[in-house]
Structures are given as C-alpha cells and as structure tokens.
C-alpha cells in the first residue's frame, strides 16, 4: 500500500484523486488546497486541509498545481526528506525544493473537465533522483496505468514540445477544417471518420510512410487550386508553410 | 439490383470493386483498364476488358482514375445517355463529358494499399444532375456505407481542401512530433494515446471548445521555451505561425 497526499485541486489533481482512490494499492490520506471550498466535494472521502504546515505522513506528496506555483509551493512545505513529486510536463525536476527527495509523475494526456478519463491507457512518465524512489513512483504508476515510462527532465521537455504539435496544433487544424466546411454549409461530421483513420493509421505505419496528399506527390495544380480557394490570409500562410515543410521532408534535397 | 461497370484499377477502384462485390444489392458486370495485366487478379470474378469501345450495359459507370484523366476518358466512352460518375474529391461534375448523364460518387477517406478498409464507416458524397440519378447513387452508396451525403461540386471542393488540413497536414504534424521525440531517444508510442484522444475528443466537443495548450492560454513563458528548444528552422516557423493563428482565433480582436 502506497500512501499519498495530493496538493492541488485542478483538473489533473481531481482526476488523479479519483484514479488513486479507485486503486486498492494506493490510499490518499490527505488533500491540500488553499481554498477548501474547491475541494469540499471530497469531504466524505478523504481528510482535507488548507494549512500547508499541517500535512500528514505519506509515502509520496503529489504537487499538481499551475507550473509557476510548483517551485514556491515546494519551498513552503513543512516536511523534509520526503518524496515530493510534481505532475508537469514542462517543469524540470530540480525546480522542486531540495529539502525533500524529488521526483516527477507526469501523466501525458490532455485533461478537460467535460470528458471522463480512462487512466489505464494514459502513459505516465516518471523521474526520480534515486532508484528506490523510482520504484515507489513505478508502483504508483502501475496501480493506475498500464504504461509507465522512465523519462528524464531533458526527454520530458521534448515530449512536451512534441505534444504541442500532435495535440494542440493538430486540434487547431481540426478547427480550421471545420471553419472551411461551415463556410460552405458542409457538415464537419463528414470528416470525423477520416480524422480517426488518420490518428489510427500511425499505429501501423510511421507518419512518414502514412503521408499522402497533394504536397506529398508534388501536385502543383491541386495545391494552386487550394491556395486560390483560401480566403483567410492566415489559413493560406499555414497551407503554404506546411506544404513547403512537406516538400522539404519528401522532396529532393536542395543542392 | 444495381449493375456497375468500373473503369480503372487504382487503389480506390480496387477497394470499390471489393465493396460492391460483397454487396448483394450490387453486381459489378465489367471492369475496364487500359492494361489488363493490372486487373488480371479479378479474372475469375468479373468480365474484364481493355477496349473502351466495348463497355457492356450497366446502371452506373464508375470512373475511378487519376484526376487529370477523368475529362479525356469520359469523352472516349462509346456509351451515351448513361449515368457516368467519377470518384474524385477535387474534380467538378461538369468535367465529365455531357454526352452521358453525369454524377459524382466520392468516398471521403484516405486509401492506402497496406491498410484494409471498412467501407461501412466511410462517408460517401454523391452528386447528380437530376433526382432519379441521385436516387441510383444513393442506393449504390447505401449498399456499401452507412453514411451517404448529397454534396454539390462547390461543397465538395471545400471538403477536399478541409481534408488536406485534417488529414495530410495533421499527419505531417505527427511526423514532426516523432522527429522531435527521436532526437532525444523518446519512444514516439508514448504520444499515441494522446493522438487518439485528440481525434476522439472532437466527437463530443467542437475543436474550438477542445482547444488547450500554451497558445490557447497565452502562456508566453512556455511558448518562448519551446521556440528556444526548436533547432529545425521550418519547425520553428510552423510553431510560430500556428501559435499566431491560435492567438488570432482565441485572443482579443485587434484594434
């Protein structure tokens, strides 16, 4: 049994509380938040506190708060020589105050309040300063997910950057696609199967092998016809730049 | 029972033959291709021809060939006043020779030889010059897919353009994500669940509601840190442009 104190009450903190609470191998022994009103729903399930000097004993203290607050809050903790982890993709391990043993427990997923999350499928990236702490985090990860990876701070940085491309930017391209459809009264749902197929395909083929489209086959006529269609100046720039990038990726090397 | 002649032997023609052939409501009565060697595998299943003047009677003639060849080949057909359709997303109906009744039968999906296709889920966009022909195409579509949409040539153009954004360009962002991961020995498979979640999410939320990330919340610190990390000049330009587009979409209107 691993005991956990959760520090924070945001989206991820809430999802983590639920996942930990549903595991028989983990016991959440306390949830801290500066404002008790935000966590009052948990009142029947776990002891709450809004006093940072009043944290109880636990194997792991999970700080799940805004990136900028991680460093100062880790300094305010009254505990020392405990295993304290944050859950951020973009904050290095050494931003945590060194009075405690430090680690990272980063679930790589996009959490929104609306959608329920199945933690089992979510990769969890762990990092710690020594092997025994890594094992504790490994057990914590194994209890809620089938996929736990040891990823150092440098690797996590590139993973987080990569996630911006494959999640945030991809979703923006979905938005542009919807905008272009709606301008001609075309229901965007027609594109949903293609979108899912595109995402599913890269489990069987690498993105490089899976690439299709006018830029891939250097179909200038279609490219020009698309550029003429695009009235939005920014969309046109995006089309041009991604087409150029595709040509750089697949075209002949420049002399 | 709808009878069909298929003209062509490419990826889509082959997938269409299989789907039509598996339906009890459709009978493929002939397949034409200039080179018989490319369609010889079908020999036991359907009469073949390489003579364009030798087409048999059918309810629908499906031209599934390269975009540029649709117009000339439709002119070479020896038949007249028959229902002739092409299967292209980017060619207008009126490119077909007017000696026949014209239509479009466009399955909106990305077809590769490697991956098998479940037609049932693929939206089929149909267009014709009159209601009886639309009904024939509707029956043809219904026989192989659960989703048939009436889409005119103008709408189909915007759908095709939109598909470039949500399929071709999205796949290129996957490629960039993989490239960034591999530069730091991070297995790209860690990102697969996020990619699938991003694609699945827009069935419940609109892309506009689903948007997250540093550009969405105007997190300048993270954006600058990401830009510093990007060594590839083109990737940096893509990051900057998509971030700007996100800001234009969600930010305050410019004065």
Short mmCIF file of C-alpha atoms in Angstrom, two decimals:
data_model
loop_
_atom_site.label_atom_id
_atom_site.label_comp_id
_atom_site.label_asym_id
_atom_site.label_seq_id
_atom_site.Cartn_x
_atom_site.Cartn_y
_atom_site.Cartn_z
CA UNK A 1 0.00 0.00 0.00
CA UNK A 2 1.40 3.39 -1.04
CA UNK A 3 0.05 6.40 0.84
CA UNK A 4 -0.33 9.71 -0.98
CA UNK A 5 -1.02 13.35 -0.12
CA UNK A 6 -2.38 15.37 -3.05
CA UNK A 7 -1.56 19.07 -3.17
CA UNK A 8 -3.88 20.92 -5.53
CA UNK A 9 -7.46 20.88 -6.80
CA UNK A 10 -7.24 21.44 -10.57
CA UNK A 11 -8.32 19.15 -13.41
CA UNK A 12 -5.38 16.80 -13.16
CA UNK A 13 -5.39 16.75 -9.33
CA UNK A 14 -9.07 15.78 -9.40
CA UNK A 15 -8.55 13.04 -12.00
CA UNK A 16 -5.55 11.71 -10.07
CA UNK A 17 -7.52 11.64 -6.82
CA UNK A 18 -10.22 9.54 -8.49
CA UNK A 19 -7.74 7.13 -10.06
CA UNK A 20 -5.71 6.72 -6.86
CA UNK A 21 -8.87 6.33 -4.81
CA UNK A 22 -10.11 3.54 -7.10
CA UNK A 23 -6.88 1.57 -6.73
CA UNK A 24 -6.53 -0.95 -3.95
CA UNK A 25 -2.79 -0.41 -3.83
CA UNK A 26 -2.99 3.31 -3.06
CA UNK A 27 -4.52 5.25 -0.22
CA UNK A 28 -4.97 9.02 -0.49
CA UNK A 29 -4.52 10.13 3.11
CA UNK A 30 -5.00 13.89 2.63
CA UNK A 31 -5.82 16.54 0.03
CA UNK A 32 -4.45 20.06 0.47
CA UNK A 33 -5.77 23.17 -1.22
CA UNK A 34 -5.51 26.84 -0.23
CA UNK A 35 -9.23 27.17 -0.72
CA UNK A 36 -11.23 24.42 0.98
CA UNK A 37 -14.36 25.36 -0.97
CA UNK A 38 -12.79 23.96 -4.15
CA UNK A 39 -12.32 20.52 -2.64
CA UNK A 40 -15.36 20.31 -0.39
CA UNK A 41 -16.87 17.60 -2.65
CA UNK A 42 -14.15 15.24 -1.40
CA UNK A 43 -15.11 15.81 2.24
CA UNK A 44 -16.67 12.39 2.79
CA UNK A 45 -13.82 10.52 1.10
CA UNK A 46 -10.57 11.95 2.48
CA UNK A 47 -9.27 14.35 5.17
CA UNK A 48 -8.86 17.87 3.78
CA UNK A 49 -6.63 20.76 4.82
CA UNK A 50 -5.92 24.32 3.75
CA UNK A 51 -2.88 24.60 6.05
CA UNK A 52 0.41 23.83 4.29
CA UNK A 53 2.12 23.29 7.67
CA UNK A 54 -0.36 20.61 8.57
CA UNK A 55 0.49 17.83 6.07
CA UNK A 56 0.23 14.27 7.40
CA UNK A 57 2.76 11.48 6.85
CA UNK A 58 2.72 9.80 3.43
CA UNK A 59 4.99 7.88 1.06
CA UNK A 60 4.52 10.39 -1.76
CA UNK A 61 3.40 14.04 -1.88
CA UNK A 62 1.94 14.83 -5.29
CA UNK A 63 2.01 18.55 -6.20
CA UNK A 64 -0.50 19.05 -9.00
CA UNK A 65 -0.81 22.81 -9.45
CA UNK A 66 -0.01 25.52 -12.02
CA UNK A 67 3.56 25.27 -13.39
CA UNK A 68 4.65 28.61 -11.99
CA UNK A 69 3.48 27.73 -8.47
CA UNK A 70 5.41 24.45 -8.23
CA UNK A 71 8.73 25.97 -7.18
CA UNK A 72 7.39 28.33 -4.46
CA UNK A 73 4.89 25.83 -3.06
CA UNK A 74 7.53 23.08 -2.86
CA UNK A 75 9.57 25.54 -0.75
CA UNK A 76 6.66 26.21 1.61
CA UNK A 77 6.16 22.56 2.55
CA UNK A 78 6.81 21.92 6.25
CA UNK A 79 8.03 18.37 5.55
CA UNK A 80 11.60 17.38 4.68
CA UNK A 81 13.42 14.35 3.28
CA UNK A 82 10.11 13.05 1.90
CA UNK A 83 9.38 12.02 -1.69
CA UNK A 84 7.77 15.07 -3.31
CA UNK A 85 6.77 14.94 -6.98
CA UNK A 86 5.14 17.34 -9.41
CA UNK A 87 2.93 16.35 -12.36
CA UNK A 88 4.03 18.84 -15.02
CA UNK A 89 5.37 18.11 -18.49
CA UNK A 90 7.32 21.32 -18.73
CA UNK A 91 8.90 21.86 -15.29
CA UNK A 92 12.31 20.30 -14.54
CA UNK A 93 12.76 18.06 -11.52
CA UNK A 94 15.29 20.44 -9.97
CA UNK A 95 12.69 23.23 -9.66
CA UNK A 96 11.42 21.34 -6.62
CA UNK A 97 12.94 22.42 -3.28
CA UNK A 98 15.91 20.15 -2.45
CA UNK A 99 14.91 19.82 1.20
CA UNK A 100 12.85 16.84 0.02
CA UNK A 101 13.63 13.86 -2.24
CA UNK A 102 12.40 14.95 -5.63
CA UNK A 103 10.54 13.31 -8.46
CA UNK A 104 8.14 13.77 -11.35
CA UNK A 105 4.91 11.89 -12.01
CA UNK A 106 3.66 13.20 -15.36
CA UNK A 107 0.57 11.64 -17.00
CA UNK A 108 0.82 12.51 -20.67
CA UNK A 109 -2.72 13.33 -21.59
CA UNK A 110 -4.93 16.32 -22.15
CA UNK A 111 -7.39 16.61 -19.30
CA UNK A 112 -10.63 18.51 -19.63
CA UNK A 113 -13.35 18.67 -17.03
CA UNK A 114 -16.03 17.59 -19.51
CA UNK A 115 -14.59 14.28 -20.62
CA UNK A 116 -14.06 11.31 -18.33
CA UNK A 117 -10.59 9.81 -18.42
CA UNK A 118 -9.60 6.15 -18.51
CA UNK A 119 -6.24 6.28 -16.75
CA UNK A 120 -5.34 2.72 -17.68
CA UNK A 121 -4.37 3.83 -21.20
CA UNK A 122 -2.54 7.01 -20.21
CA UNK A 123 1.27 6.85 -20.33
CA UNK A 124 2.84 8.03 -17.10
CA UNK A 125 6.34 9.46 -17.25
CA UNK A 126 8.29 9.11 -14.03
CA UNK A 127 11.59 10.53 -12.86
CA UNK A 128 13.39 10.48 -9.51
CA UNK A 129 16.85 11.12 -8.07
CA UNK A 130 17.46 7.57 -6.91
CA UNK A 131 16.41 4.02 -7.64
CA UNK A 132 14.26 3.36 -4.51
CA UNK A 133 12.19 6.50 -5.22
CA UNK A 134 11.84 5.49 -8.88
CA UNK A 135 10.47 2.16 -7.66
CA UNK A 136 7.91 3.91 -5.45
CA UNK A 137 6.77 6.03 -8.43
CA UNK A 138 6.77 2.96 -10.64
CA UNK A 139 4.40 1.21 -8.22
CA UNK A 140 2.22 4.32 -8.03
CA UNK A 141 2.07 4.46 -11.85
CA UNK A 142 1.46 0.71 -12.24
CA UNK A 143 -1.51 0.96 -9.88
CA UNK A 144 -3.42 3.28 -12.21
CA UNK A 145 -1.91 2.78 -15.70
CA UNK A 146 -0.59 0.02 -17.93
CA UNK A 147 2.12 2.27 -19.33
CA UNK A 148 4.83 3.71 -17.12
CA UNK A 149 7.98 5.16 -18.70
CA UNK A 150 11.20 6.38 -17.09
CA UNK A 151 11.83 9.74 -18.73
CA UNK A 152 14.43 12.28 -17.61
CA UNK A 153 13.82 16.04 -17.48
CA UNK A 154 15.52 16.68 -20.83
CA UNK A 155 13.46 13.97 -22.55
CA UNK A 156 10.29 15.22 -20.89
CA UNK A 157 10.93 18.67 -22.36
CA UNK A 158 10.99 17.27 -25.90
CA UNK A 159 7.96 15.12 -25.18
CA UNK A 160 6.03 18.16 -24.00
CA UNK A 161 7.06 20.15 -27.08
CA UNK A 162 6.13 17.24 -29.31
CA UNK A 163 2.72 17.02 -27.61
CA UNK A 164 2.04 20.64 -28.58
CA UNK A 165 2.44 19.64 -32.24
CA UNK A 166 0.43 16.38 -32.15
CA UNK A 167 -2.30 17.62 -29.81
CA UNK A 168 -2.68 21.42 -29.59
CA UNK A 169 -1.67 22.22 -33.16
CA UNK A 170 -3.50 19.21 -34.59
CA UNK A 171 -6.67 20.31 -32.84
CA UNK A 172 -6.24 23.77 -34.36
CA UNK A 173 -6.08 22.17 -37.83
CA UNK A 174 -9.36 20.40 -36.97
CA UNK A 175 -10.77 23.83 -36.13
CA UNK A 176 -9.63 25.26 -39.47
CA UNK A 177 -11.13 22.24 -41.26
CA UNK A 178 -14.44 22.85 -39.52
CA UNK A 179 -14.32 26.55 -40.34
CA UNK A 180 -13.73 25.81 -44.05
CA UNK A 181 -16.60 23.30 -44.09
CA UNK A 182 -19.05 25.58 -42.37
CA UNK A 183 -18.34 28.41 -44.79
CA UNK A 184 -19.98 26.18 -47.44
CA UNK A 185 -22.66 24.59 -45.26
CA UNK A 186 -20.88 21.25 -45.23
CA UNK A 187 -21.41 19.24 -42.03
CA UNK A 188 -17.99 18.78 -40.36
CA UNK A 189 -19.02 15.30 -39.16
CA UNK A 190 -18.32 14.03 -42.70
CA UNK A 191 -14.64 14.43 -41.83
CA UNK A 192 -14.76 12.59 -38.49
CA UNK A 193 -14.01 9.11 -39.88
CA UNK A 194 -11.05 10.48 -41.86
CA UNK A 195 -9.74 12.19 -38.73
CA UNK A 196 -9.98 8.98 -36.71
CA UNK A 197 -8.43 6.92 -39.50
CA UNK A 198 -5.52 9.38 -39.73
CA UNK A 199 -4.88 9.03 -36.00
CA UNK A 200 -5.28 5.25 -36.01
CA UNK A 201 -3.11 4.68 -39.07
CA UNK A 202 0.13 5.69 -37.35
CA UNK A 203 -0.13 2.71 -35.02
CA UNK A 204 0.51 0.51 -38.09
CA UNK A 205 2.56 2.82 -40.29
CA UNK A 206 5.05 5.51 -39.30
CA UNK A 207 3.80 9.06 -40.02
CA UNK A 208 6.43 9.25 -42.76
CA UNK A 209 5.03 6.16 -44.51
CA UNK A 210 1.42 7.22 -43.91
CA UNK A 211 1.81 10.64 -45.59
CA UNK A 212 -0.48 11.28 -48.57
CA UNK A 213 -1.90 14.37 -50.27
CA UNK A 214 -1.05 16.94 -52.96
CA UNK A 215 2.14 18.21 -51.27
CA UNK A 216 3.46 14.66 -50.83
CA UNK A 217 3.02 13.87 -54.53
CA UNK A 218 4.02 17.40 -55.56
CA UNK A 219 0.66 18.01 -57.29
CA UNK A 220 1.14 21.70 -58.11
CA UNK A 221 -2.22 22.04 -59.84
CA UNK A 222 -4.22 20.94 -56.78
CA UNK A 223 -2.01 22.99 -54.45
CA UNK A 224 -2.62 26.14 -56.51
CA UNK A 225 -6.34 25.48 -56.69
CA UNK A 226 -6.45 25.08 -52.88
CA UNK A 227 -4.48 28.30 -52.35
CA UNK A 228 -6.92 30.17 -54.60
CA UNK A 229 -9.84 28.84 -52.55
CA UNK A 230 -8.41 30.03 -49.24
CA UNK A 231 -9.74 33.47 -48.41
CA UNK A 232 -8.42 33.64 -44.85
CA UNK A 233 -4.89 35.07 -45.02
CA UNK A 234 -3.58 33.10 -42.04
CA UNK A 235 -5.03 29.81 -43.31
CA UNK A 236 -3.31 30.46 -46.62
CA UNK A 237 0.02 31.02 -44.84
CA UNK A 238 -0.46 27.77 -42.91
CA UNK A 239 -1.22 25.90 -46.13
CA UNK A 240 1.89 27.32 -47.80
CA UNK A 241 4.21 26.68 -44.88
CA UNK A 242 3.08 23.09 -44.23
CA UNK A 243 3.25 22.36 -47.96
CA UNK A 244 6.81 23.70 -48.01
CA UNK A 245 7.71 21.62 -44.96
CA UNK A 246 6.26 18.51 -46.62
CA UNK A 247 8.29 19.21 -49.76
CA UNK A 248 11.43 19.63 -47.64
CA UNK A 249 10.68 16.32 -45.94
CA UNK A 250 9.90 14.28 -49.05
CA UNK A 251 11.32 16.25 -51.96
CA UNK A 252 14.76 16.11 -53.43
CA UNK A 253 17.47 17.54 -51.25
CA UNK A 254 18.34 21.12 -52.16
CA UNK A 255 21.70 21.48 -53.92
CA UNK B 1 -30.03 -4.87 -58.05
CA UNK B 2 -27.81 -2.10 -59.42
CA UNK B 3 -25.33 -3.08 -62.12
CA UNK B 4 -21.96 -1.34 -62.29
CA UNK B 5 -19.03 -1.07 -64.69
CA UNK B 6 -15.79 0.02 -63.03
CA UNK B 7 -13.31 1.98 -65.12
CA UNK B 8 -9.84 1.99 -63.54
CA UNK B 9 -7.55 -0.22 -61.47
CA UNK B 10 -6.01 2.05 -58.82
CA UNK B 11 -6.30 1.87 -55.02
CA UNK B 12 -9.81 3.28 -54.83
CA UNK B 13 -11.07 1.30 -57.86
CA UNK B 14 -9.82 -1.90 -56.23
CA UNK B 15 -11.40 -1.09 -52.84
CA UNK B 16 -14.68 -0.15 -54.58
CA UNK B 17 -14.70 -3.40 -56.56
CA UNK B 18 -14.35 -5.40 -53.34
CA UNK B 19 -17.06 -3.45 -51.54
CA UNK B 20 -19.51 -3.62 -54.47
CA UNK B 21 -18.74 -7.29 -54.99
CA UNK B 22 -19.53 -8.05 -51.34
CA UNK B 23 -22.93 -6.35 -51.52
CA UNK B 24 -25.97 -8.37 -52.52
CA UNK B 25 -27.62 -5.27 -53.97
CA UNK B 26 -24.85 -4.56 -56.49
CA UNK B 27 -23.42 -6.56 -59.35
CA UNK B 28 -20.17 -5.48 -60.99
CA UNK B 29 -20.68 -6.59 -64.59
CA UNK B 30 -17.35 -5.45 -66.06
CA UNK B 31 -14.01 -3.86 -65.15
CA UNK B 32 -12.15 -1.81 -67.75
CA UNK B 33 -8.47 -0.94 -67.65
CA UNK B 34 -6.07 0.01 -70.45
CA UNK B 35 -3.65 -2.58 -69.16
CA UNK B 36 -5.26 -5.96 -68.49
CA UNK B 37 -2.21 -7.16 -66.55
CA UNK B 38 -3.12 -4.75 -63.72
CA UNK B 39 -6.57 -6.30 -63.25
CA UNK B 40 -5.84 -9.93 -64.08
CA UNK B 41 -6.39 -10.90 -60.40
CA UNK B 42 -10.10 -10.17 -60.93
CA UNK B 43 -10.31 -12.57 -63.87
CA UNK B 44 -12.31 -15.27 -62.07
CA UNK B 45 -14.73 -12.78 -60.54
CA UNK B 46 -15.83 -10.42 -63.31
CA UNK B 47 -15.51 -9.94 -67.10
CA UNK B 48 -12.55 -7.73 -67.97
CA UNK B 49 -11.82 -5.50 -70.96
CA UNK B 50 -9.08 -3.19 -72.19
CA UNK B 51 -11.23 -1.87 -75.04
CA UNK B 52 -13.03 1.37 -74.17
CA UNK B 53 -15.46 0.84 -77.11
CA UNK B 54 -16.51 -2.49 -75.67
CA UNK B 55 -18.32 -1.49 -72.47
CA UNK B 56 -21.39 -3.58 -71.56
CA UNK B 57 -24.76 -2.26 -70.39
CA UNK B 58 -24.96 -1.13 -66.75
CA UNK B 59 -26.91 1.21 -64.50
CA UNK B 60 -23.80 3.13 -63.41
CA UNK B 61 -20.32 3.56 -64.92
CA UNK B 62 -17.81 4.41 -62.18
CA UNK B 63 -14.65 6.17 -63.44
CA UNK B 64 -12.02 5.78 -60.73
CA UNK B 65 -8.77 7.04 -62.27
CA UNK B 66 -6.27 9.89 -61.87
CA UNK B 67 -7.93 13.34 -61.65
CA UNK B 68 -6.35 14.63 -64.87
CA UNK B 69 -7.54 11.62 -66.89
CA UNK B 70 -11.24 11.91 -65.89
CA UNK B 71 -12.17 14.52 -68.51
CA UNK B 72 -10.47 12.87 -71.55
CA UNK B 73 -11.53 9.33 -70.62
CA UNK B 74 -15.15 10.39 -70.10
CA UNK B 75 -15.02 11.76 -73.66
CA UNK B 76 -13.69 8.48 -75.07
CA UNK B 77 -16.56 6.39 -73.73
CA UNK B 78 -18.58 4.78 -76.55
CA UNK B 79 -21.78 4.89 -74.47
CA UNK B 80 -24.21 7.81 -74.28
CA UNK B 81 -27.11 8.94 -72.10
CA UNK B 82 -25.91 6.60 -69.35
CA UNK B 83 -25.16 7.51 -65.74
CA UNK B 84 -21.40 8.09 -65.58
CA UNK B 85 -19.78 9.13 -62.28
CA UNK B 86 -16.25 9.86 -61.13
CA UNK B 87 -14.89 9.28 -57.61
CA UNK B 88 -12.71 12.35 -57.11
CA UNK B 89 -12.86 14.92 -54.34
CA UNK B 90 -11.34 17.69 -56.40
CA UNK B 91 -12.89 17.39 -59.88
CA UNK B 92 -16.17 19.18 -60.66
CA UNK B 93 -19.13 17.23 -62.03
CA UNK B 94 -19.13 19.25 -65.26
CA UNK B 95 -15.65 17.98 -66.22
CA UNK B 96 -17.41 14.78 -67.29
CA UNK B 97 -18.45 14.66 -70.97
CA UNK B 98 -22.10 15.82 -71.31
CA UNK B 99 -22.99 13.04 -73.74
CA UNK B 100 -23.82 11.00 -70.64
CA UNK B 101 -25.86 11.77 -67.50
CA UNK B 102 -23.24 12.88 -65.01
CA UNK B 103 -22.62 12.29 -61.34
CA UNK B 104 -20.04 12.02 -58.56
CA UNK B 105 -19.54 9.16 -56.11
CA UNK B 106 -16.78 10.32 -53.76
CA UNK B 107 -15.82 8.19 -50.76
CA UNK B 108 -14.11 10.56 -48.33
CA UNK B 109 -11.26 8.52 -46.96
CA UNK B 110 -7.55 8.10 -47.42
CA UNK B 111 -6.89 4.78 -49.15
CA UNK B 112 -3.56 3.07 -48.95
CA UNK B 113 -2.79 -0.36 -50.30
CA UNK B 114 -1.39 -1.53 -46.99
CA UNK B 115 -4.42 -1.00 -44.81
CA UNK B 116 -7.74 -2.77 -45.26
CA UNK B 117 -10.75 -0.50 -45.39
CA UNK B 118 -14.12 -0.93 -43.70
CA UNK B 119 -16.39 0.87 -46.16
CA UNK B 120 -19.35 0.84 -43.80
CA UNK B 121 -17.91 3.79 -41.84
CA UNK B 122 -16.73 5.80 -44.83
CA UNK B 123 -18.88 8.82 -45.77
CA UNK B 124 -19.83 8.80 -49.43
CA UNK B 125 -20.56 12.15 -51.07
CA UNK B 126 -22.90 11.91 -54.03
CA UNK B 127 -23.94 14.41 -56.67
CA UNK B 128 -26.03 14.10 -59.84
CA UNK B 129 -27.84 16.33 -62.32
CA UNK B 130 -31.32 15.01 -61.56
CA UNK B 131 -33.29 13.35 -58.81
CA UNK B 132 -33.64 9.84 -60.35
CA UNK B 133 -29.86 9.61 -60.83
CA UNK B 134 -29.30 10.87 -57.28
CA UNK B 135 -31.53 8.04 -56.10
CA UNK B 136 -29.50 5.48 -58.03
CA UNK B 137 -26.28 6.82 -56.45
CA UNK B 138 -27.96 6.90 -53.07
CA UNK B 139 -28.81 3.20 -53.39
CA UNK B 140 -25.28 2.45 -54.54
CA UNK B 141 -23.88 4.30 -51.53
CA UNK B 142 -26.34 2.75 -49.07
CA UNK B 143 -25.30 -0.71 -50.24
CA UNK B 144 -21.71 -0.25 -49.03
CA UNK B 145 -21.79 2.56 -46.44
CA UNK B 146 -23.93 3.79 -43.57
CA UNK B 147 -23.21 7.41 -44.41
CA UNK B 148 -24.27 8.92 -47.71
CA UNK B 149 -24.34 12.72 -48.14
CA UNK B 150 -25.64 14.86 -51.00
CA UNK B 151 -22.83 17.31 -51.65
CA UNK B 152 -22.60 19.64 -54.63
CA UNK B 153 -19.37 20.37 -56.53
CA UNK B 154 -18.73 23.65 -54.68
CA UNK B 155 -19.19 21.98 -51.30
CA UNK B 156 -17.02 19.06 -52.34
CA UNK B 157 -14.20 21.47 -53.16
CA UNK B 158 -14.23 22.87 -49.64
CA UNK B 159 -14.49 19.38 -48.19
CA UNK B 160 -11.44 18.29 -50.14
CA UNK B 161 -9.49 21.35 -49.02
CA UNK B 162 -10.58 20.79 -45.45
CA UNK B 163 -9.43 17.16 -45.68
CA UNK B 164 -5.92 18.35 -46.56
CA UNK B 165 -5.82 20.22 -43.23
CA UNK B 166 -7.30 17.49 -41.02
CA UNK B 167 -5.57 14.55 -42.70
CA UNK B 168 -2.44 15.43 -44.74
CA UNK B 169 -1.27 18.35 -42.59
CA UNK B 170 -2.23 16.62 -39.34
CA UNK B 171 -0.17 13.59 -40.36
CA UNK B 172 2.77 15.90 -41.05
CA UNK B 173 2.49 17.29 -37.51
CA UNK B 174 2.61 13.67 -36.27
CA UNK B 175 5.80 13.29 -38.28
CA UNK B 176 7.32 16.40 -36.68
CA UNK B 177 6.31 15.12 -33.24
CA UNK B 178 8.04 11.83 -33.93
CA UNK B 179 11.13 13.61 -35.22
CA UNK B 180 11.34 15.75 -32.05
CA UNK B 181 10.93 12.68 -29.84
CA UNK B 182 13.54 10.63 -31.62
CA UNK B 183 16.10 13.42 -31.37
CA UNK B 184 16.04 12.76 -27.61
CA UNK B 185 15.58 8.97 -27.69
CA UNK B 186 11.98 9.24 -26.54
CA UNK B 187 9.72 6.48 -27.92
CA UNK B 188 7.02 8.12 -30.06
CA UNK B 189 4.49 5.48 -28.91
CA UNK B 190 4.17 7.45 -25.65
CA UNK B 191 2.22 10.02 -27.68
CA UNK B 192 -0.14 7.57 -29.39
CA UNK B 193 -2.87 7.67 -26.69
CA UNK B 194 -2.81 11.49 -26.73
CA UNK B 195 -3.12 11.48 -30.53
CA UNK B 196 -6.12 9.15 -30.41
CA UNK B 197 -7.72 11.11 -27.58
CA UNK B 198 -7.30 14.36 -29.54
CA UNK B 199 -9.05 12.81 -32.55
CA UNK B 200 -11.80 11.19 -30.46
CA UNK B 201 -12.49 14.29 -28.39
CA UNK B 202 -13.98 16.30 -31.25
CA UNK B 203 -16.87 13.86 -31.49
CA UNK B 204 -18.03 15.21 -28.11
CA UNK B 205 -16.65 18.75 -28.16
CA UNK B 206 -16.18 21.12 -31.09
CA UNK B 207 -12.50 21.72 -31.96
CA UNK B 208 -12.94 25.26 -30.66
CA UNK B 209 -14.07 24.02 -27.24
CA UNK B 210 -11.48 21.24 -27.17
CA UNK B 211 -8.51 23.56 -27.69
CA UNK B 212 -5.86 23.53 -24.96
CA UNK B 213 -2.15 24.36 -24.75
CA UNK B 214 0.21 27.30 -24.21
CA UNK B 215 -1.01 29.36 -27.18
CA UNK B 216 -4.64 28.96 -26.10
CA UNK B 217 -3.93 30.25 -22.60
CA UNK B 218 -1.37 32.77 -23.90
CA UNK B 219 1.42 31.24 -21.80
CA UNK B 220 4.31 33.31 -23.19
CA UNK B 221 6.91 31.69 -20.95
CA UNK B 222 6.22 28.17 -22.23
CA UNK B 223 5.93 29.38 -25.83
CA UNK B 224 9.36 31.04 -25.63
CA UNK B 225 10.90 27.99 -24.01
CA UNK B 226 9.51 25.80 -26.81
CA UNK B 227 10.82 28.16 -29.50
CA UNK B 228 14.28 28.05 -27.92
CA UNK B 229 14.20 24.25 -27.98
CA UNK B 230 13.36 24.06 -31.70
CA UNK B 231 16.55 23.76 -33.74
CA UNK B 232 14.88 22.99 -37.09
CA UNK B 233 14.13 26.34 -38.73
CA UNK B 234 10.98 25.15 -40.52
CA UNK B 235 9.57 23.55 -37.36
CA UNK B 236 10.15 26.86 -35.56
CA UNK B 237 8.25 28.73 -38.29
CA UNK B 238 5.37 26.24 -38.02
CA UNK B 239 5.29 26.67 -34.23
CA UNK B 240 5.25 30.46 -34.57
CA UNK B 241 2.59 30.55 -37.28
CA UNK B 242 0.19 28.11 -35.61
CA UNK B 243 0.66 29.93 -32.30
CA UNK B 244 -0.19 33.20 -34.02
CA UNK B 245 -3.25 31.62 -35.67
CA UNK B 246 -4.39 30.28 -32.28
CA UNK B 247 -3.99 33.73 -30.76
CA UNK B 248 -6.00 35.24 -33.62
CA UNK B 249 -8.72 32.65 -33.05
CA UNK B 250 -8.96 32.96 -29.28
CA UNK B 251 -7.33 36.25 -28.42
CA UNK B 252 -8.79 39.68 -28.28
CA UNK B 253 -9.72 41.18 -31.59
CA UNK B 254 -7.08 43.52 -32.91
CA UNK B 255 -7.99 47.20 -32.75
#
